[in-house]
Short mmCIF file of C-alpha atoms in Angstrom, two decimals:
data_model
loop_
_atom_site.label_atom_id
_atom_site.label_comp_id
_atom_site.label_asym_id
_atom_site.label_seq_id
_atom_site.Cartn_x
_atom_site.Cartn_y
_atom_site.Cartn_z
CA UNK A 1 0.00 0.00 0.00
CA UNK A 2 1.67 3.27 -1.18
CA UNK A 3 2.00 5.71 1.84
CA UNK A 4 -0.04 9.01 1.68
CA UNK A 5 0.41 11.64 -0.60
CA UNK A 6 2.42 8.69 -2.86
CA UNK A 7 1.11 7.98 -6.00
CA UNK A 8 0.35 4.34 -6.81
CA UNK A 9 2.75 2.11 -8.69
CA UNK A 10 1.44 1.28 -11.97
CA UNK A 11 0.56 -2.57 -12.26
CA UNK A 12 3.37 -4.80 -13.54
CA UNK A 13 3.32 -5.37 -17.52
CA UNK A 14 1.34 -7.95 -18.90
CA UNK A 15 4.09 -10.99 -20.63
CA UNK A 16 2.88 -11.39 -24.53
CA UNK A 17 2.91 -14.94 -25.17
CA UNK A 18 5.10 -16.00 -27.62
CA UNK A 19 4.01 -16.61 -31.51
CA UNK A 20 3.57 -19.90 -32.32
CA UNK A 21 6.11 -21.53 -34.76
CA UNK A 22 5.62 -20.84 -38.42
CA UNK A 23 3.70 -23.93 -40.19
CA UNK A 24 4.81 -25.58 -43.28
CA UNK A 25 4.10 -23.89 -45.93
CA UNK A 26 1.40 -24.45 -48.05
CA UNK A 27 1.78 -26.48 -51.16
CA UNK A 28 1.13 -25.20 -54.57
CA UNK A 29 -2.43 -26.61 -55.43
CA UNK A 30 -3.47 -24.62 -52.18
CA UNK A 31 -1.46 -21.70 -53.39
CA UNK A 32 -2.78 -21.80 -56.70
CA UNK A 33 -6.42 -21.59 -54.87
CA UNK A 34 -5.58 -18.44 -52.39
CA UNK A 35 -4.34 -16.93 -55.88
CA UNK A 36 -7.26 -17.99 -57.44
CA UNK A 37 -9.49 -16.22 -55.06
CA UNK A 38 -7.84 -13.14 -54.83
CA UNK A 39 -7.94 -12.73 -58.63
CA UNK A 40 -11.83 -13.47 -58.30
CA UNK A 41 -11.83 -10.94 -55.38
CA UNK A 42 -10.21 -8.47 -57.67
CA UNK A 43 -12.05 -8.82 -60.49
CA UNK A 44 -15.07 -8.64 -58.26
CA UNK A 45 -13.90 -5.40 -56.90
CA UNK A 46 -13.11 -4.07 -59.94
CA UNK A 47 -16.64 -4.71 -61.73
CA UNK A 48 -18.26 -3.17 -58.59
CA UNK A 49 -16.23 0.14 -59.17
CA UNK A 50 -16.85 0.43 -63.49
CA UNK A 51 -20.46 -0.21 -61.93
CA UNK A 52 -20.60 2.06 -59.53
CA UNK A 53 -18.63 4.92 -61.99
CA UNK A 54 -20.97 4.01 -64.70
CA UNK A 55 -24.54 4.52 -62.40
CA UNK A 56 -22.28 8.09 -61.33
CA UNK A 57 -22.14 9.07 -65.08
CA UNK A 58 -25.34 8.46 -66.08
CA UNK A 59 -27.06 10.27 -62.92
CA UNK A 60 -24.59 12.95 -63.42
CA UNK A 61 -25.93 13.37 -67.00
CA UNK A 62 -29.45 12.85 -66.16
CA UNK A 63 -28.71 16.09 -63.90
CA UNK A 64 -26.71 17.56 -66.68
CA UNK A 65 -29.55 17.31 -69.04
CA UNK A 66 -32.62 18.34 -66.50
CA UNK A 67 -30.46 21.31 -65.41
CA UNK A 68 -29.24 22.52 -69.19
CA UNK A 69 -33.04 22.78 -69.84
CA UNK A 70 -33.61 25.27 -66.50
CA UNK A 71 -31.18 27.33 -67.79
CA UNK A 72 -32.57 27.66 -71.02
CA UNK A 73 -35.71 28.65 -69.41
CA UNK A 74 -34.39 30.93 -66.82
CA UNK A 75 -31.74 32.11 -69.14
CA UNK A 76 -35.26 33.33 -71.56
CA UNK A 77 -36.87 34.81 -68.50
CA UNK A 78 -33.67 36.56 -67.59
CA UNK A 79 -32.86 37.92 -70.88
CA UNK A 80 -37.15 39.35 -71.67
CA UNK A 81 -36.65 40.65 -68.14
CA UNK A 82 -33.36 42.32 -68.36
CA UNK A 83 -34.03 43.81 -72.18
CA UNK A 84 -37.48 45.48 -70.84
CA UNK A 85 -35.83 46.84 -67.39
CA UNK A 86 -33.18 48.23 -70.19
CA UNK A 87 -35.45 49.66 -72.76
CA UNK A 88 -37.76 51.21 -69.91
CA UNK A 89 -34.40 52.71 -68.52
CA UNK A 90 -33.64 54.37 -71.95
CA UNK A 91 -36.94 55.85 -72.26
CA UNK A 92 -36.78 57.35 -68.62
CA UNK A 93 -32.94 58.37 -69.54
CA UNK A 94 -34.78 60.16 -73.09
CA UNK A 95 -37.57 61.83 -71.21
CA UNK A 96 -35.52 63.51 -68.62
CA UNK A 97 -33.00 64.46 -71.22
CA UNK A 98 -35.72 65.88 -73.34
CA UNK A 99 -37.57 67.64 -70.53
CA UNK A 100 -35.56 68.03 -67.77
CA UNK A 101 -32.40 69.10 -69.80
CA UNK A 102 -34.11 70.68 -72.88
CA UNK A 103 -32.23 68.63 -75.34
CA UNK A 104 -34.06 67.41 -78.38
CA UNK A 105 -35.69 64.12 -78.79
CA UNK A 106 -33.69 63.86 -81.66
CA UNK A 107 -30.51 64.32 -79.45
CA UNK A 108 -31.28 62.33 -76.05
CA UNK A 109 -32.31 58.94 -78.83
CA UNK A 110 -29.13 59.75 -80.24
CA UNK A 111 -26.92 59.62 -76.85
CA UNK A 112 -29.00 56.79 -75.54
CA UNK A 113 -28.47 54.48 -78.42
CA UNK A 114 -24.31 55.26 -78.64
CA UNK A 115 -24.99 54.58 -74.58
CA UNK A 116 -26.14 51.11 -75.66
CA UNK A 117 -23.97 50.47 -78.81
CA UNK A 118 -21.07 50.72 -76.68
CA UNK A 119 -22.24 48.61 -74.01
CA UNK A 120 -23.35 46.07 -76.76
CA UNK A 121 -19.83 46.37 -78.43
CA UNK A 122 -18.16 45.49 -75.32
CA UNK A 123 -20.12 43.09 -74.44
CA UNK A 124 -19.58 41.16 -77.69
CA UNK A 125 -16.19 41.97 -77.33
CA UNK A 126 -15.69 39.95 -73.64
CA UNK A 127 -18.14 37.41 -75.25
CA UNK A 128 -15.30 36.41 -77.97
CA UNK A 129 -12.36 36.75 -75.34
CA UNK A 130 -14.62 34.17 -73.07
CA UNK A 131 -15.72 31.94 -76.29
CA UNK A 132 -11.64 31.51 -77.28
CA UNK A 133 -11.35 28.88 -73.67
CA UNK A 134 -14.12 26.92 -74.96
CA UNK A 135 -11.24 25.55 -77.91
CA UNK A 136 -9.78 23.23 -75.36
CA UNK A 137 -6.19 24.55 -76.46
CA UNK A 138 -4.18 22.71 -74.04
CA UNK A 139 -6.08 19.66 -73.89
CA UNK A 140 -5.74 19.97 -78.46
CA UNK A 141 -1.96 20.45 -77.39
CA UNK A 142 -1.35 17.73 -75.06
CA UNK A 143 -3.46 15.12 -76.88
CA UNK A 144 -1.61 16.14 -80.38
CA UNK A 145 1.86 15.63 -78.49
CA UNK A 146 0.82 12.04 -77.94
CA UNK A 147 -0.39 11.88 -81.26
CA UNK A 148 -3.82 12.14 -81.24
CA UNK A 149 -6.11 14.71 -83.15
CA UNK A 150 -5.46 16.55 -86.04
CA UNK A 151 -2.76 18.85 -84.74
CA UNK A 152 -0.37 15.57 -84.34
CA UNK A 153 1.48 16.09 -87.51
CA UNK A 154 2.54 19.85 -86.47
CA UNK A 155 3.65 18.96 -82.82
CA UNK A 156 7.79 17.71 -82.12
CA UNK A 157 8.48 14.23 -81.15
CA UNK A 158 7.29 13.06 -77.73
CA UNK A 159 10.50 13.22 -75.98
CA UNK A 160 11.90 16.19 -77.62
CA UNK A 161 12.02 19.47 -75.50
CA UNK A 162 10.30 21.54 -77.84
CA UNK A 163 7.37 23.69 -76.82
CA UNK A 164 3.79 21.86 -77.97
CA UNK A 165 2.53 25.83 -77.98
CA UNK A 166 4.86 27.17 -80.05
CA UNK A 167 4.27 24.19 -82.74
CA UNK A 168 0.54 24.99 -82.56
CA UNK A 169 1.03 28.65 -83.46
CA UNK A 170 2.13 27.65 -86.70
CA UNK A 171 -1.15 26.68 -87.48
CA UNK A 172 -2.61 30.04 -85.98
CA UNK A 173 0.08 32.08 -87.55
CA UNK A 174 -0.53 30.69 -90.73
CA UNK A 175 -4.56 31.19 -90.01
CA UNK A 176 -4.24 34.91 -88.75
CA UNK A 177 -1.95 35.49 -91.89
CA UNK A 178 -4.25 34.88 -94.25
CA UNK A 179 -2.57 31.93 -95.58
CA UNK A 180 -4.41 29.13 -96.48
CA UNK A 181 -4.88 26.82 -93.32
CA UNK A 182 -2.84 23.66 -93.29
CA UNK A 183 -4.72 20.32 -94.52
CA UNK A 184 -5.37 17.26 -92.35
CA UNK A 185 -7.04 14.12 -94.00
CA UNK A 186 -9.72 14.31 -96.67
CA UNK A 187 -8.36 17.76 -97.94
CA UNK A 188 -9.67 19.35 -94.03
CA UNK A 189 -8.40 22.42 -92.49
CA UNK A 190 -7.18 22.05 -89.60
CA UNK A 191 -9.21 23.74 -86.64
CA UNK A 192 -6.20 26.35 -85.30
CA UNK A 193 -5.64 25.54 -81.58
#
């Protein structure tokens, strides 16, 4: 009994028995069987997860779909909303220039449709910038490097050091230059990256 204001001893370790000798090992029919069922396992395994990623697909689709089809809606709703709102917005902006600023009508149409020419122009303008990233450029790039797709003739070997960007501007270069675009198979220009 530890005296007071001693703390207790902890209790003495508890011996782990020890492991019992190795067996023989097994022979090669029962080998063969243990590999046998963990290549069934596998393949098991493996079927579960293409199933599993193929059920994921096609639900994430199925959303895809339903949702592209809201957006079209909305997208309508949005755009009749927002063109009203702006066209009532002009006509308040051409009323109080006509009547609160004496200008003409003549002159207050005149301002509010270079107003929405230039808004329209830069709008269009961010709207190309925007549609250039839907050309998949580096995917085109990488792909054509391991030669696939129909900038693969244009792009340096696979283990060269070369740039796969500055191969592809050839094809721009010669695009932008009014040149006429180089031909894939069947006489096709090829789409510049």
């Amino acid at each position: 009994m530890p005296e007071p204001g001693q703390a207790p001893s902890p209790p003495p370790p508890h011996e782990v028995p020890p492991a019992p000798p190795p067996g023989p090992p097994p022979d090669l029919a029962e080998s063969l069987r243990q590999i046998g069922t963990t290549g069934k396992a596998g393949v098991s395994a493996a079927r579960d997860a293409a199933k599993a990623l193929r059920i994921l697909i096609s639900a994430d689709i199925s959303l895809a779909r339903s949702a592209f089809g809201r957006t079209l809606a909305f997208t309508g709703v949005a755009i009749a909303f927002g063109a009203s709102a702006w066209m009532l917005l002009m006509a308040t902006l051409v009323a109080s220039l006509h009547y609160g600023a004496g200008w003409s009508w003549v002159l207050a149409l005149a301002v509010c449709a270079v107003i929405s020419m230039v808004i329209t122009a830069v709008g269009g303008w961010m709207a190309m910038r925007y549609f250039e990233h839907t050309r998949l450029q580096a995917t085109r790039r990488q792909l054509a490097r391991l030669g696939i797709g129909e900038l693969s003739s244009f792009m340096p070997e696979p283990g060269s050091g070369a740039s796969a960007e500055q191969a592809a501007e050839v094809v721009s270069d010669a695009a932008d230059g009014g040149e006429p675009p180089p031909k894939k198979g069947l006489g096709i220009d090829v789409t510049p990256p």
